[in-house]
Coordinates of C-alpha atoms and ligand atoms in Angstrom, one line a residue:
X243 CA 104.1 18.3 180.8
X244 CA 103.3 16.4 184.0
X245 CA 101.3 13.1 183.5
X246 CA 98.4 12.5 185.3
X247 CA 100.0 11.0 188.0
X248 CA 102.4 13.2 188.9
X249 CA 99.5 15.7 189.3
X250 CA 97.4 13.5 191.3
X251 CA 95.6 14.1 194.4
X252 CA 95.1 11.7 197.1
X253 CA 90.6 12.5 197.7
X254 CA 90.8 14.7 194.7
X255 CA 87.4 13.5 193.0
X256 CA 86.2 13.5 189.8
X257 CA 82.4 12.6 189.9
X258 CA 80.4 12.5 193.4
X259 CA 79.0 9.3 193.6
X260 CA 76.8 7.5 195.9
X261 CA 78.7 4.7 198.4
X262 CA 76.9 1.8 195.7
X263 CA 73.9 -0.7 197.1
X264 CA 76.0 -3.7 196.3
X265 CA 79.4 -4.8 196.9
X266 CA 81.8 -6.0 193.5
X267 CA 81.4 -9.1 195.5
X268 CA 78.1 -9.5 195.3
X269 CA 78.2 -10.4 191.8
X270 CA 81.8 -10.9 191.3
X271 CA 83.7 -14.3 191.5
X272 CA 86.0 -14.1 194.6
X273 CA 88.9 -15.5 192.1
X274 CA 88.1 -12.7 189.6
X275 CA 88.6 -9.6 192.2
X276 CA 91.4 -7.6 192.6
X277 CA 94.0 -8.0 195.3
X278 CA 94.3 -4.0 196.0
X279 CA 93.3 -0.9 194.9
X280 CA 94.0 0.0 191.2
X281 CA 95.9 2.5 191.0
X282 CA 94.1 5.1 189.5
X283 CA 95.1 9.0 189.8
X284 CA 92.9 11.5 191.9
X285 CA 91.8 14.5 189.6
X286 CA 89.4 16.5 188.9
X287 CA 87.0 16.4 185.8
X288 CA 88.7 19.9 185.2
X289 CA 92.3 19.1 185.9
X290 CA 91.5 15.4 183.3
X291 CA 90.0 18.5 181.0
X292 CA 92.7 21.2 180.7
X293 CA 95.1 17.7 180.7
X294 CA 94.2 15.7 177.6
X295 CA 93.4 19.4 176.6
X296 CA 96.7 20.4 176.9
X297 CA 98.3 17.2 175.5
X298 CA 96.7 17.0 171.8
X299 CA 98.0 20.9 171.9
X300 CA 101.1 19.3 171.5
X301 CA 99.9 17.3 168.5
X302 CA 101.2 18.5 164.5
X303 CA 98.5 17.1 162.9
X304 CA 96.0 17.0 159.4
X305 CA 93.8 19.0 161.5
X306 CA 95.9 21.6 162.8
X307 CA 98.4 21.9 159.8
X308 CA 99.4 21.4 156.1
X309 CA 100.7 18.2 156.6
X310 CA 102.4 17.0 152.7
X311 CA 104.5 14.0 153.4
X312 CA 104.5 12.3 150.0
X313 CA 103.8 8.9 149.2
X314 CA 101.6 8.9 152.8
X315 CA 98.8 11.3 151.1
X316 CA 98.0 12.6 153.9
X317 CA 94.7 13.8 153.2
X318 CA 92.0 16.3 155.9
X319 CA 90.0 13.3 156.1
X320 CA 86.4 14.2 156.6
X321 CA 84.5 14.0 160.1
X322 CA 81.5 12.4 158.7
X323 CA 83.5 8.8 158.4
X324 CA 84.0 9.4 162.1
X325 CA 79.8 9.8 163.0
X326 CA 79.2 6.5 160.5
X327 CA 82.0 4.6 162.3
X328 CA 80.6 5.2 165.7
X329 CA 76.5 4.7 164.9
X330 CA 76.4 2.0 167.5
X331 CA 74.9 -1.0 165.3
X332 CA 78.7 -1.1 163.5
X333 CA 80.2 0.1 166.9
X334 CA 78.4 -1.7 169.5
X335 CA 78.8 -5.0 167.2
X336 CA 80.5 -7.9 169.0
X337 CA 83.1 -9.3 166.6
X338 CA 82.7 -12.7 166.6
X339 CA 79.0 -11.9 166.2
X340 CA 78.9 -13.0 162.6
X341 CA 80.6 -16.3 163.0
X342 CA 77.3 -17.9 165.1
X343 CA 74.8 -19.3 162.9
X344 CA 71.5 -17.0 164.7
X345 CA 73.6 -13.8 165.7
X346 CA 74.5 -13.3 162.1
X347 CA 71.2 -12.4 161.1
X348 CA 71.7 -9.3 163.4
X349 CA 74.8 -8.3 161.6
X350 CA 73.8 -8.5 158.3
X351 CA 74.2 -4.5 157.7
X352 CA 78.5 -4.8 159.0
X353 CA 78.2 -8.2 156.6
X354 CA 77.2 -6.0 154.2
X355 CA 79.3 -3.2 154.3
X356 CA 82.3 -6.0 153.7
X357 CA 80.5 -7.4 151.1
X358 CA 79.8 -4.5 148.6
X359 CA 83.3 -2.6 149.8
X360 CA 84.6 -5.6 148.3
X361 CA 82.5 -4.8 145.1
X362 CA 83.1 -1.2 144.9
X363 CA 87.0 -1.9 145.2
X364 CA 87.1 -4.4 142.5
X365 CA 85.1 -1.8 140.5
X366 CA 87.6 0.9 141.4
X367 CA 90.6 -1.3 140.5
X368 CA 89.1 -3.7 137.6
X369 CA 90.3 -6.3 139.5
X370 CA 88.0 -9.9 140.5
X371 CA 87.7 -10.1 143.8
X372 CA 89.2 -8.5 147.1
X373 CA 89.6 -9.7 150.2
X374 CA 89.7 -6.7 153.2
X375 CA 91.7 -9.0 156.0
X376 CA 94.6 -6.8 155.8
X377 CA 95.6 -4.5 158.0
X378 CA 98.2 -2.7 155.5
X379 CA 99.6 -1.7 153.1
X380 CA 102.4 -3.8 153.9
X381 CA 100.6 -6.6 155.5
X382 CA 98.7 -6.2 152.1
X383 CA 101.7 -7.1 150.2
X384 CA 102.3 -9.8 151.5
X385 CA 99.1 -10.9 151.5
X386 CA 99.5 -10.5 147.8
X387 CA 103.3 -12.4 147.8
X388 CA 101.8 -15.6 149.1
X389 CA 99.1 -15.5 146.8
X390 CA 101.5 -15.1 144.3
X391 CA 103.2 -17.8 145.8
X392 CA 100.2 -20.5 146.1
X393 CA 99.6 -20.0 143.0
X394 CA 102.6 -21.3 141.3
X395 CA 103.4 -23.7 143.7
X396 CA 99.7 -25.2 142.5
X397 CA 101.4 -25.0 139.2
X398 CA 104.5 -26.9 139.8
X399 CA 106.2 -23.8 138.7
X400 CA 109.8 -23.6 140.6
X401 CA 110.1 -19.5 140.8
X402 CA 112.4 -18.2 143.5
X403 CA 112.7 -14.8 143.0
X404 CA 110.2 -11.6 142.7
X405 CA 111.6 -7.8 140.9
X406 CA 111.6 -4.3 142.7
X407 CA 112.4 -1.2 141.0
X408 CA 114.9 0.5 142.7
X409 CA 113.0 3.1 143.1
X410 CA 110.4 1.3 145.3
X411 CA 108.7 1.4 148.6
X412 CA 110.5 -0.7 151.2
X413 CA 107.9 -2.5 152.6
X414 CA 108.1 -3.9 148.6
X415 CA 111.1 -6.1 148.4
X416 CA 110.5 -6.4 152.6
X417 CA 107.6 -8.2 152.5
X418 CA 108.6 -10.4 149.1
X419 CA 111.4 -11.3 151.4
X420 CA 109.3 -12.6 154.5
X421 CA 107.2 -14.2 151.6
X422 CA 110.4 -16.6 151.4
X423 CA 111.4 -14.5 148.1
X424 CA 114.2 -14.1 146.7
X425 CA 114.4 -10.3 146.0
X426 CA 116.4 -8.2 142.9
X427 CA 116.6 -4.7 142.5
X428 CA 115.8 -3.3 138.8
X429 CA 117.0 0.2 137.9
X430 CA 115.0 2.7 137.2
X431 CA 115.9 5.3 133.4
X432 CA 115.2 8.4 134.0
X433 CA 113.3 8.4 136.8
X434 CA 110.8 5.1 136.1
X435 CA 111.9 1.2 135.1
X436 CA 114.0 0.4 131.8
X437 CA 112.6 -2.0 130.2
X438 CA 115.8 -3.0 129.2
X439 CA 117.0 -3.7 132.9
X440 CA 114.2 -5.9 133.2
X441 CA 114.6 -7.7 130.8
X442 CA 117.7 -8.4 131.5
X443 CA 116.6 -9.2 135.1
X444 CA 113.1 -11.6 133.8
X445 CA 114.0 -15.5 133.3
X446 CA 112.3 -18.6 134.6
X447 CA 112.7 -17.5 138.2
X448 CA 110.3 -14.5 138.9
X449 CA 107.8 -15.6 140.0
X450 CA 105.9 -11.2 140.6
X451 CA 107.4 -8.2 139.6
X452 CA 106.0 -5.3 142.4
X453 CA 105.6 -2.0 140.1
X454 CA 104.4 1.0 141.8
X455 CA 102.3 3.9 139.8
X456 CA 102.7 6.0 139.5
X457 CA 105.7 5.3 141.5
X458 CA 107.9 6.6 144.0
X459 CA 108.8 9.7 142.9
X460 CA 105.4 10.9 141.3
X461 CA 105.7 10.1 137.9
X462 CA 103.6 7.9 135.9
X463 CA 105.5 4.3 134.3
X464 CA 105.3 5.2 130.3
X465 CA 106.4 1.5 129.6
X466 CA 103.6 0.2 131.0
X467 CA 102.6 -1.9 128.3
X468 CA 105.2 -3.3 127.1
X469 CA 106.7 -4.1 131.1
X470 CA 102.9 -6.4 131.0
X471 CA 103.3 -8.6 128.0
X472 CA 107.2 -8.6 129.1
X473 CA 106.1 -9.9 132.4
X474 CA 103.8 -12.2 131.5
X475 CA 105.6 -14.1 128.2
X476 CA 108.3 -14.2 131.1
X477 CA 105.8 -16.8 133.4
X478 CA 105.3 -13.5 136.2
X479 CA 102.0 -12.1 137.5
X480 CA 102.4 -8.3 138.2
X481 CA 102.2 -6.6 141.2
X482 CA 100.7 -3.6 141.8
X483 CA 101.3 -1.6 144.8
X484 CA 98.2 1.2 144.7
X485 CA 99.7 3.3 148.5
X486 CA 99.4 5.2 144.8
X487 CA 96.2 5.3 143.8
X488 CA 94.9 8.6 144.7
X489 CA 96.5 9.6 141.1
X490 CA 94.9 7.5 138.8
X491 CA 90.8 7.3 140.4
X492 CA 88.4 6.9 138.2
X493 CA 91.7 7.4 134.8
X494 CA 92.8 3.7 135.3
X495 CA 92.0 1.0 136.4
X496 CA 95.0 -1.4 137.4
X497 CA 92.7 -4.5 136.5
X498 CA 92.3 -3.2 133.3
X499 CA 96.4 -2.8 132.8
X500 CA 97.1 -6.7 133.1
X501 CA 97.7 -6.3 136.9
X502 CA 97.1 -9.7 138.7
X503 CA 97.5 -8.7 142.2
X504 CA 97.7 -5.4 143.9
X505 CA 96.3 -3.8 147.6
X506 CA 94.9 -0.9 148.2
X507 CA 95.8 1.3 151.2
X508 CA 92.2 2.4 152.5
X509 CA 93.8 5.1 154.9
X510 CA 95.5 6.7 152.3
X511 CA 92.7 7.3 149.7
X512 CA 89.6 6.3 151.4
X513 CA 89.7 8.4 154.0
X514 CA 91.1 7.9 157.3
X515 CA 93.2 9.8 159.2
X516 CA 96.9 8.4 158.7
X517 CA 100.3 8.4 161.2
X518 CA 100.8 8.0 164.6
X519 CA 100.9 3.8 163.8
X520 CA 97.0 2.7 163.0
X521 CA 95.1 1.6 162.4
X522 CA 94.8 0.7 158.5
X523 CA 93.6 -0.9 155.9
X524 CA 94.9 -2.6 152.7
X525 CA 92.6 -5.1 151.1
X526 CA 93.7 -7.1 148.3
X527 CA 92.4 -7.1 145.0
X528 CA 93.3 -10.6 142.1
X529 CA 92.3 -11.3 138.8
X530 CA 89.6 -14.8 139.0
X531 CA 92.8 -16.8 138.8
X532 CA 94.2 -16.3 141.7
X533 CA 91.0 -15.9 143.6
X534 CA 90.7 -19.6 145.0
X535 CA 93.7 -18.5 146.9
X536 CA 92.6 -15.5 149.0
X537 CA 92.7 -15.7 152.5
X538 CA 89.4 -16.4 155.0
X539 CA 86.4 -15.9 155.7
X540 CA 84.6 -14.7 153.4
X541 CA 81.4 -13.1 152.9
X542 CA 79.3 -14.2 150.5
X543 CA 75.7 -14.0 150.3
X544 CA 72.7 -16.9 149.5
X545 CA 69.8 -17.2 147.2
X546 CA 68.4 -15.2 149.6
X547 CA 70.2 -12.2 150.4
X548 CA 71.5 -12.9 153.3
X549 CA 75.5 -12.5 154.1
X550 CA 77.3 -15.2 156.2
X551 CA 80.8 -15.9 156.5
X552 CA 82.0 -18.8 154.4
X553 CA 85.4 -20.4 155.0
X554 CA 85.3 -23.2 152.2
X555 CA 87.9 -22.4 150.2
X556 CA 91.1 -25.4 150.2
X557 CA 93.3 -23.6 147.8
X558 CA 93.1 -20.3 150.5
X559 CA 96.7 -19.3 152.0
X560 CA 94.6 -19.3 154.6
X561 CA 94.5 -16.5 158.0
X562 CA 96.3 -13.4 157.4
X563 CA 94.0 -11.0 160.3
X564 CA 91.8 -11.8 162.8
X565 CA 88.0 -11.4 162.3
X566 CA 87.4 -9.1 159.5
X567 CA 90.3 -6.6 159.7
X568 CA 90.0 -3.2 160.5
X569 CA 86.6 -3.1 160.3
X570 CA 85.9 0.7 161.4
X571 CA 88.6 1.6 158.5
X572 CA 86.7 -0.5 156.4
X573 CA 83.4 0.9 157.4
X574 CA 85.1 4.9 156.7
X575 CA 86.1 4.6 153.2
X576 CA 82.4 2.9 152.9
X577 CA 80.7 5.8 153.7
X578 CA 83.0 8.0 152.0
X579 CA 83.5 5.8 148.5
X580 CA 79.4 6.7 148.9
X581 CA 79.4 10.2 149.5
X582 CA 81.9 11.2 146.8
X583 CA 80.7 8.8 144.5
X584 CA 81.4 8.1 140.3
X585 CA 82.3 11.8 140.1
X586 CA 84.1 12.4 142.8
X587 CA 86.3 10.0 143.2
X588 CA 87.5 11.3 140.1
X589 CA 87.2 15.0 140.4
X590 CA 90.4 13.7 143.7
X591 CA 92.3 12.4 141.4
X592 CA 92.6 15.9 139.4
X593 CA 92.8 18.1 142.2
X594 CA 95.3 16.1 143.6
X595 CA 97.7 16.1 140.5
X596 CA 96.8 19.0 139.9
X597 CA 98.1 20.0 143.3
X598 CA 101.1 19.2 143.0
X599 CA 101.8 20.0 139.7
X600 CA 101.3 24.0 141.4
X601 CA 103.8 22.8 143.7
X602 CA 106.3 22.1 141.3
X603 CA 106.5 24.5 139.0
X604 CA 105.9 27.5 141.4
X605 CA 108.7 25.7 143.9
X606 CA 111.2 25.4 140.6
X607 CA 112.9 29.0 142.0
X608 CA 113.8 28.1 145.2
X609 CA 114.2 23.5 145.1
X610 CA 116.0 21.6 142.7
X611 CA 113.3 19.7 140.7
X612 CA 115.7 16.1 139.5
X613 CA 112.9 14.6 137.3
X614 CA 111.0 18.3 136.5
X615 CA 108.0 16.9 133.9
X616 CA 104.2 16.4 134.5
X617 CA 103.6 14.8 138.1
X618 CA 101.2 12.7 139.1
X619 CA 100.3 12.8 143.0
X620 CA 103.2 13.9 144.1
X621 CA 107.3 15.4 143.7
X622 CA 110.0 14.9 145.1
X623 CA 112.9 18.4 145.1
X624 CA 116.0 17.6 146.2
X625 CA 118.1 19.9 148.6
X626 CA 121.9 18.7 147.4
X627 CA 122.8 22.0 145.9
X628 CA 122.6 23.7 148.8
X629 CA 124.1 21.3 150.8
X630 CA 127.0 21.9 149.0
X631 CA 126.5 25.4 148.4
X632 CA 125.6 26.4 152.7
X633 CA 125.1 23.1 154.2
X634 CA 121.4 23.2 154.3
X635 CA 120.3 20.0 154.0
X636 CA 116.8 18.2 153.7
X637 CA 116.7 17.6 157.2
X638 CA 117.7 21.5 158.7
X639 CA 114.2 22.5 155.4
X640 CA 112.1 20.2 157.0
X641 CA 112.5 21.4 160.4
X642 CA 112.7 24.5 159.1
X643 CA 109.6 24.5 157.7
X644 CA 107.7 23.2 161.8
X645 CA 108.8 26.9 163.3
X646 CA 106.0 28.2 160.4
X647 CA 103.5 25.6 160.6
X648 CA 103.9 23.3 158.4
X649 CA 104.5 19.6 158.7
X650 CA 107.9 18.2 156.7
X651 CA 107.6 16.5 153.4
X652 CA 108.5 13.3 153.8
X653 CA 112.4 13.3 153.1
X654 CA 115.4 11.1 152.5
X655 CA 113.2 8.9 150.8
X656 CA 113.1 7.6 148.2
X657 CA 117.1 6.5 148.2
X658 CA 117.5 7.2 144.1
X659 CA 117.1 11.2 145.5
X660 CA 120.2 12.4 147.0
X661 CA 119.3 14.4 149.9
X662 CA 114.4 13.9 147.9
X663 CA 112.3 16.3 149.5
X664 CA 109.0 14.6 149.0
X665 CA 106.6 16.4 148.7
X666 CA 102.4 15.6 148.4
X667 CA 99.8 18.2 148.7
X668 CA 96.6 15.8 148.3
X669 CA 93.5 17.0 147.1
X670 CA 91.9 18.4 150.1
X671 CA 94.4 21.3 151.0
X672 CA 92.8 25.1 148.8
X673 CA 95.0 27.0 147.0
X674 CA 95.8 29.6 149.9
X675 CA 97.4 26.9 151.8
X676 CA 99.5 25.7 148.5
X677 CA 100.7 29.5 148.2
X678 CA 101.8 30.5 152.3
X679 CA 103.4 27.0 151.8
X680 CA 105.3 27.8 148.6
X681 CA 105.8 31.6 149.9
X682 CA 107.2 30.3 153.5
X683 CA 109.5 27.7 150.9
X684 CA 111.1 30.4 149.5
X685 CA 112.1 32.3 153.1
X686 CA 114.1 29.1 154.4
X687 CA 116.1 28.9 151.4
X688 CA 116.0 32.7 151.3
X689 CA 117.4 32.7 154.5
X690 CA 119.5 29.2 153.8
X691 CA 121.3 31.7 151.8
X692 CA 122.3 34.9 154.2
X693 CA 121.8 32.9 157.5
X694 CA 122.7 29.1 157.5
X695 CA 123.1 28.5 160.6
X696 CA 119.9 29.7 161.6
X697 CA 117.9 27.6 159.4
X698 CA 120.5 24.8 161.0
X699 CA 118.7 25.5 164.4
X700 CA 115.4 24.7 163.6
X701 CA 112.3 24.5 164.4
X702 CA 112.4 27.0 167.5
X703 CA 108.8 27.3 168.2
X704 CA 108.0 23.5 168.9
X705 CA 107.7 21.9 172.6
X706 CA 111.3 20.1 171.3
X707 CA 114.4 21.3 169.1
X708 CA 116.3 19.4 167.8
X709 CA 116.7 15.9 168.8
X710 CA 119.7 13.5 168.8
X711 CA 117.7 11.1 166.9
X712 CA 119.5 7.6 166.8
X713 CA 119.5 8.3 171.1
X714 CA 115.8 9.3 171.1
X715 CA 115.1 5.7 168.7
X716 CA 117.9 3.5 171.4
X717 CA 117.8 5.1 174.7
X718 CA 113.6 6.2 174.8
X719 CA 112.4 7.9 177.1
X720 CA 108.3 8.3 177.4
X721 CA 107.9 10.7 180.5
X722 CA 109.7 13.4 178.8
X723 CA 108.9 17.1 180.2
X724 CA 107.9 18.7 176.7
X725 CA 106.9 22.2 178.2
X726 CA 107.2 24.1 181.5
X727 CA 105.2 22.4 184.2
X728 CA 101.6 23.3 185.2
Ligands
PLP880 C1 102.9 4.0 152.4 C2 102.9 2.4 151.5 C3 103.0 1.5 151.1 C4 102.8 0.6 152.5 O1 101.7 1.0 153.3 P1 102.0 0.5 155.0 O2 99.8 0.8 154.8 O3 102.6 2.0 155.3 O4 102.3 -0.9 155.7 C5 103.6 0.3 150.5 N1 103.5 1.0 149.1 C6 104.0 2.5 149.3 C7 104.9 3.3 147.8 C8 103.4 4.0 149.9 O5 103.2 4.9 150.0

């Protein structure tokens, strides 16, 4: 497909404009005027509409296709949240307005959204206080790790390590390392944290343990009460990676379970289309003992019920993001939580878990499932047997699914399962869609036995076929000729 610049034809116009009565130099200072014409393509309105409509059809997205991407909660995102985020009173607000005393009066609604979202997240998770500043899950982890460091430093504790189970999402050890901790991996047994391995790794130097529950295998950490006590007895804190909150909404609260710090991925659990690199939001919740270290600013309410920004927290770790985080994402989460309400959020986790277990049981016939027991919102299958028998690997299954109109599941993660195929259907897919996915995977598995070369040649129906992924990452061509020139 040609770029808009290649389609440009000198003199072609979109909108007929009368010559303006005033010229820019009448009101823009000379030093700020452009020296030469802006390099814009000359196209008709129809050229532009067709160009972008065609481009959008090359996208593989959740609005058109099933997206069982494990560990990502790629749910269908209700469109009403977009309407709310676009309300002019929110969308047109100047980002610096809340900083000005006078203008703060005009943005009471936006400040209230932040204040109330924090309160709702406290209620949902059982934590005592939240910050909405972090702009992604990983950013929340880093913020949490810095809060943990500040807590220990304040008490004169010499703590240098953070423990992460070997099933952890890669961002956990990365965030802990960036916050200055030494990261120690703890082996799991039968898919969950092994309390003995944890006990062996716990000593005076451990600042915190980062847990994901349910973990990245979709399994609930059954030894949780024992683990929590062990960690606290060792003088360490417990971090809860809340990316999988979808699975436990309304059923369990990390704060009640004894976690000290956690993050929530608003862009996974509470609407906002996830993927394509953003925008995201990774609020961090803490217990009362850790609240003094939260980043600034904080939104507070005075006696008259007016909201304002407060910076007076001497023990705060400081700024982690400009302004107030990704406000549009926060707004969508707020609208989503209010719309679903208590009962709706409980149904989210029940449906998500039911859908995952339905797929798990129906796919037993064509995929190996190493930890095959009741799962939470996702499960991990393995293509290892087929890889050995026919050479058809997890990557090939993923590519073949694209040809049949499904996005690929997450593959090769978590690392503790060979040839991993990680499937998360989410609560929003119908049984019809799940059944179609099962039938298509069964067809691909049958094809892998009879004609493995066919599966390895997929995808054939996509704008691009198999890529050399290393070359694609190292030698990026961003003006690819994707489809026949039109
Ligand atoms: C997605 C995810 C993260 C990281 O969140 P981002 O918003 O992508 O930075 C961390 N942990 C788990 C378990 C996740 O699934």
